[in-house]
Short mmCIF file of C-alpha atoms in Angstrom, two decimals:
data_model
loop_
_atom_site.label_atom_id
_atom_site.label_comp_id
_atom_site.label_asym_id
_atom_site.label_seq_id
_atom_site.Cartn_x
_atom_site.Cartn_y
_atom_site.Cartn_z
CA UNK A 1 -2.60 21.78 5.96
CA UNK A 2 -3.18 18.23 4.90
CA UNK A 3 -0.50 15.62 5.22
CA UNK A 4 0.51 12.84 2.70
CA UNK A 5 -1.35 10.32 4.63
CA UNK A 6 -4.02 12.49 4.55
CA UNK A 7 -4.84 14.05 1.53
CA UNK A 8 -7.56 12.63 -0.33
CA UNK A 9 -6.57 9.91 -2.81
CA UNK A 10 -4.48 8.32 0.19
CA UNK A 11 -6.84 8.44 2.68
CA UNK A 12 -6.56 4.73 4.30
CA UNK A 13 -4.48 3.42 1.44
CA UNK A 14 -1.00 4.02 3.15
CA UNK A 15 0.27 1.71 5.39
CA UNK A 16 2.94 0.12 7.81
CA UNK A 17 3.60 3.68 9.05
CA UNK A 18 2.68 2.28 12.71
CA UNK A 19 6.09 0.35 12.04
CA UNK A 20 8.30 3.95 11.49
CA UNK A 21 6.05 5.33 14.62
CA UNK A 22 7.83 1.99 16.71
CA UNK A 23 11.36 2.66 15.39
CA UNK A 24 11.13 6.47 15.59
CA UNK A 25 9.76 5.52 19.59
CA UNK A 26 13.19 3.13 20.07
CA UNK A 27 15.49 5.45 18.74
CA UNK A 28 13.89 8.21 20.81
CA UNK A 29 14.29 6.67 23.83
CA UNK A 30 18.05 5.70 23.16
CA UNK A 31 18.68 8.93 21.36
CA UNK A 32 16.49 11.93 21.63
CA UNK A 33 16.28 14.16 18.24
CA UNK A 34 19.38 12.05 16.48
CA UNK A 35 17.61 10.25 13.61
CA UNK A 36 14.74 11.58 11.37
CA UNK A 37 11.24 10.17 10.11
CA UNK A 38 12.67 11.41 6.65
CA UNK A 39 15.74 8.83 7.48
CA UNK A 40 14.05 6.01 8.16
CA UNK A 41 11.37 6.06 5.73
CA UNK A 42 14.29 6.10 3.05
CA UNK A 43 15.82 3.22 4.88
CA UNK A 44 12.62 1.64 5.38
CA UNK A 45 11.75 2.22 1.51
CA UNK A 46 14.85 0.33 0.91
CA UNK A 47 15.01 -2.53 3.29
CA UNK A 48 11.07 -3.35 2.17
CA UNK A 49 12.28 -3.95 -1.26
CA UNK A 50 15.31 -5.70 -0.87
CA UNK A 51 13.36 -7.96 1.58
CA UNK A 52 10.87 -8.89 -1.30
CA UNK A 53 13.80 -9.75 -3.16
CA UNK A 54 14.55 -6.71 -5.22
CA UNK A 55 17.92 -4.01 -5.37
CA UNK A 56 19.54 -2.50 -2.76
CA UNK A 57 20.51 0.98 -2.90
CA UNK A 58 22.49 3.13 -0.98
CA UNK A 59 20.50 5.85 1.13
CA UNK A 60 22.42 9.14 2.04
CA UNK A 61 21.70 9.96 6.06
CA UNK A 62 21.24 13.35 7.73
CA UNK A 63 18.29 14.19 6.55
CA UNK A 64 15.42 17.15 8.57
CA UNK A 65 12.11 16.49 8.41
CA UNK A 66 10.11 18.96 6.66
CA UNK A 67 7.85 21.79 8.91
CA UNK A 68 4.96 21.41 5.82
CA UNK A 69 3.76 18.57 4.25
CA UNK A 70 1.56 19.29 0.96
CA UNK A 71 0.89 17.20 -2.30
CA UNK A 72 1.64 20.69 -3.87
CA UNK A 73 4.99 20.82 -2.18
CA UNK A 74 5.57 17.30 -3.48
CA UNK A 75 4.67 18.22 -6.86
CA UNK A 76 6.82 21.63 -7.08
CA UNK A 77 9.90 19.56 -5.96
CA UNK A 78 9.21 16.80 -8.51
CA UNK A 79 9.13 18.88 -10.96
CA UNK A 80 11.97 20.85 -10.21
CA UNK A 81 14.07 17.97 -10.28
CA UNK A 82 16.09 15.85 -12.32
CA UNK A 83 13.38 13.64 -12.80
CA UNK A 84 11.86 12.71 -15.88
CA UNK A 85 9.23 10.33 -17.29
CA UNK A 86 11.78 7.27 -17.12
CA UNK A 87 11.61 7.50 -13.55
CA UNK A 88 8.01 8.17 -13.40
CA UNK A 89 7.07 5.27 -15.07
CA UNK A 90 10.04 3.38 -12.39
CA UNK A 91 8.97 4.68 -9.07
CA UNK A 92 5.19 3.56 -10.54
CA UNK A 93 6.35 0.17 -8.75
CA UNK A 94 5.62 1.43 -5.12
CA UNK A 95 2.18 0.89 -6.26
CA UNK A 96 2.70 -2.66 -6.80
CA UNK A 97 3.84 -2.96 -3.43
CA UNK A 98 1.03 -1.48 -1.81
CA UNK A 99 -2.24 -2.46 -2.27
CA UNK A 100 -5.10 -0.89 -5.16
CA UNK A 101 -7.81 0.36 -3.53
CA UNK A 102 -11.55 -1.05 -5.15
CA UNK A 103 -14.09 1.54 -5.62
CA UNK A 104 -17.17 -1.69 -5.26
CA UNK A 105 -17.68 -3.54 -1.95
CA UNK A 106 -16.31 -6.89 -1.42
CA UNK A 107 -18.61 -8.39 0.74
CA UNK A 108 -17.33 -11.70 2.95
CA UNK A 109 -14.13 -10.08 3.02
CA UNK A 110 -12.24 -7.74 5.91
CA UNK A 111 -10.67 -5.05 3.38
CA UNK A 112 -11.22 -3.51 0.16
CA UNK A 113 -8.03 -4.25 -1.69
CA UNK A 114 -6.48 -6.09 -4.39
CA UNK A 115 -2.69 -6.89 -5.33
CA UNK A 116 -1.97 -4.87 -8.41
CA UNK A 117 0.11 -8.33 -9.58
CA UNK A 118 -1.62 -11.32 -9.31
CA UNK A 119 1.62 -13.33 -10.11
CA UNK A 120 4.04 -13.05 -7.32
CA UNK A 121 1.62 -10.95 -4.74
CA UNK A 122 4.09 -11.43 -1.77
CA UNK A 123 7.65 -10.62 -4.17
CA UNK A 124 9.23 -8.04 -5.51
CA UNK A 125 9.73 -8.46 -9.18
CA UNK A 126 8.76 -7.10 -12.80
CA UNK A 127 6.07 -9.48 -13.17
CA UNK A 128 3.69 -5.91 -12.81
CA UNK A 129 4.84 -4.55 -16.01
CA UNK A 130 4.09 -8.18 -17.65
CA UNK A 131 0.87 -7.58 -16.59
CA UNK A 132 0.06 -4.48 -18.24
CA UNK A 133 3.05 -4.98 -21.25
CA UNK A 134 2.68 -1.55 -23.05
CA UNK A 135 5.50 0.23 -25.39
CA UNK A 136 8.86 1.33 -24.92
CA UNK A 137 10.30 1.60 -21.17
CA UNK A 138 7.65 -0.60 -19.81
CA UNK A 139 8.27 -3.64 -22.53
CA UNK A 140 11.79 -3.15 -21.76
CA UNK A 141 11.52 -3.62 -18.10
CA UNK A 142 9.06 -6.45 -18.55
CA UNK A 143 11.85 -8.59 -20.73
CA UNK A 144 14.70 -7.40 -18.68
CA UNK A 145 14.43 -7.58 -14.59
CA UNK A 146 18.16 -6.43 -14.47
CA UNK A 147 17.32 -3.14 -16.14
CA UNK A 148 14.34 -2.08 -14.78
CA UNK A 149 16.24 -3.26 -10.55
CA UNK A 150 18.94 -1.02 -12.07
CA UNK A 151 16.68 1.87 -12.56
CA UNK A 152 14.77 1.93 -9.72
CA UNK A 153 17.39 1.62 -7.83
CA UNK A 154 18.81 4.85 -9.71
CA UNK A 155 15.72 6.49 -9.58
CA UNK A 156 14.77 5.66 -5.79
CA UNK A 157 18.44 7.41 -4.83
CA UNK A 158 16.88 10.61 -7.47
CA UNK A 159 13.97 11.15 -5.48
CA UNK A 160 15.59 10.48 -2.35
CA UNK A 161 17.43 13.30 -2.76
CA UNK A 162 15.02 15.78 -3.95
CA UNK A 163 15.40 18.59 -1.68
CA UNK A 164 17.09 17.25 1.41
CA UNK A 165 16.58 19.29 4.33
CA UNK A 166 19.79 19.66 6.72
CA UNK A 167 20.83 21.92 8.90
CA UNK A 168 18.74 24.68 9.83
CA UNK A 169 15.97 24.14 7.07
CA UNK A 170 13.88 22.05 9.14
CA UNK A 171 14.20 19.55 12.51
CA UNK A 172 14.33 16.04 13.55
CA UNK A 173 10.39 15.73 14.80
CA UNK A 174 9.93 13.42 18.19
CA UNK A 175 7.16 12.09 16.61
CA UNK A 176 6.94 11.05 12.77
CA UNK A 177 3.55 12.05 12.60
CA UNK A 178 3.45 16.02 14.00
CA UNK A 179 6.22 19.17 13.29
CA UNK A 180 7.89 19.76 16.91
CA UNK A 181 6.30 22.14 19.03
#
């Protein structure tokens, strides 16, 4: 089975996840099987945004970490969910903070990727949806940076909860990047 940071049209393009594998290593060695990857990606989801200067949300603990990871998986669960194109076209702003990945060569330089805003590169902000002004939702959050914090925020705390594990349904791994043996 292929992970998330696996499967094909992420392959190399997702990254900082050597930063989860240190805090999942600390809070292992002060307390074994307590806190899961699930956990502190959501926390780490949030923290990363509020650092760049955008909203803070509150994130639900207690979650299990999954025993499959699948991009069909993630699909079914989207669309079972309370989610709709609003919060598609919201949660498109991860993108912005990662990096696009260019199909051509760049020679001279060490990578092969390019902000997605060319504004405010290092910030977190609407200026992405300036840059590619289309109708409805995404005019709206270009003209209104309130609105479109307010909705990410709402639909970050949506997808967070898109079928939380607890319990029995799955386990707190050791190690973020393998199910426990």
């Amino acid at each position: 089975m292929t992970s998330e940071k696996l499967a094909g049209l992420n392959l190399n393009s997702l990254r900082g996840f050597e930063v989860i594998d240190k805090i999942k290593f600390l809070l292992e060695e002060e307390c074994p099987i307590t806190v899961s990857c699930a956990d502190i990606l959501a926390m780490a989801a949030r923290d990363a945004v509020e650092l760049r200067g955008g909203p803070r949300w509150e994130v639900l603990l207690g979650r299990k970490d999954s025993l499959e990871s699948s991009f069909e998986v993630f699909i079914d669960n989207f669309k079972q969910q309370d989610l709709d194109i609003e919060d598609l076209v919201t949660l498109l702003v991860i993108m912005y903070l990662n990096l696009a990945v260019l199909i051509c060569p760049v020679e001279g330089r060490d990578n092969k990727f390019a902000p997605l805003d060319f504004q405010t590169t290092k910030r977190f902000d609407n200026h992405y949806f300036t840059n590619i002004l289309k109708e409805g939702l995404v005019r709206a959050y270009a003209s209104n940076e309130k609105l479109f914090f307010a909705s990410f925020a709402k639909s970050m705390i949506k997808m967070g909860n898109i079928n939380v594990l607890t319990g029995s349904e799955g386990e707190i791994r050791r190690n973020c990047r393998f199910v426990n043996a």
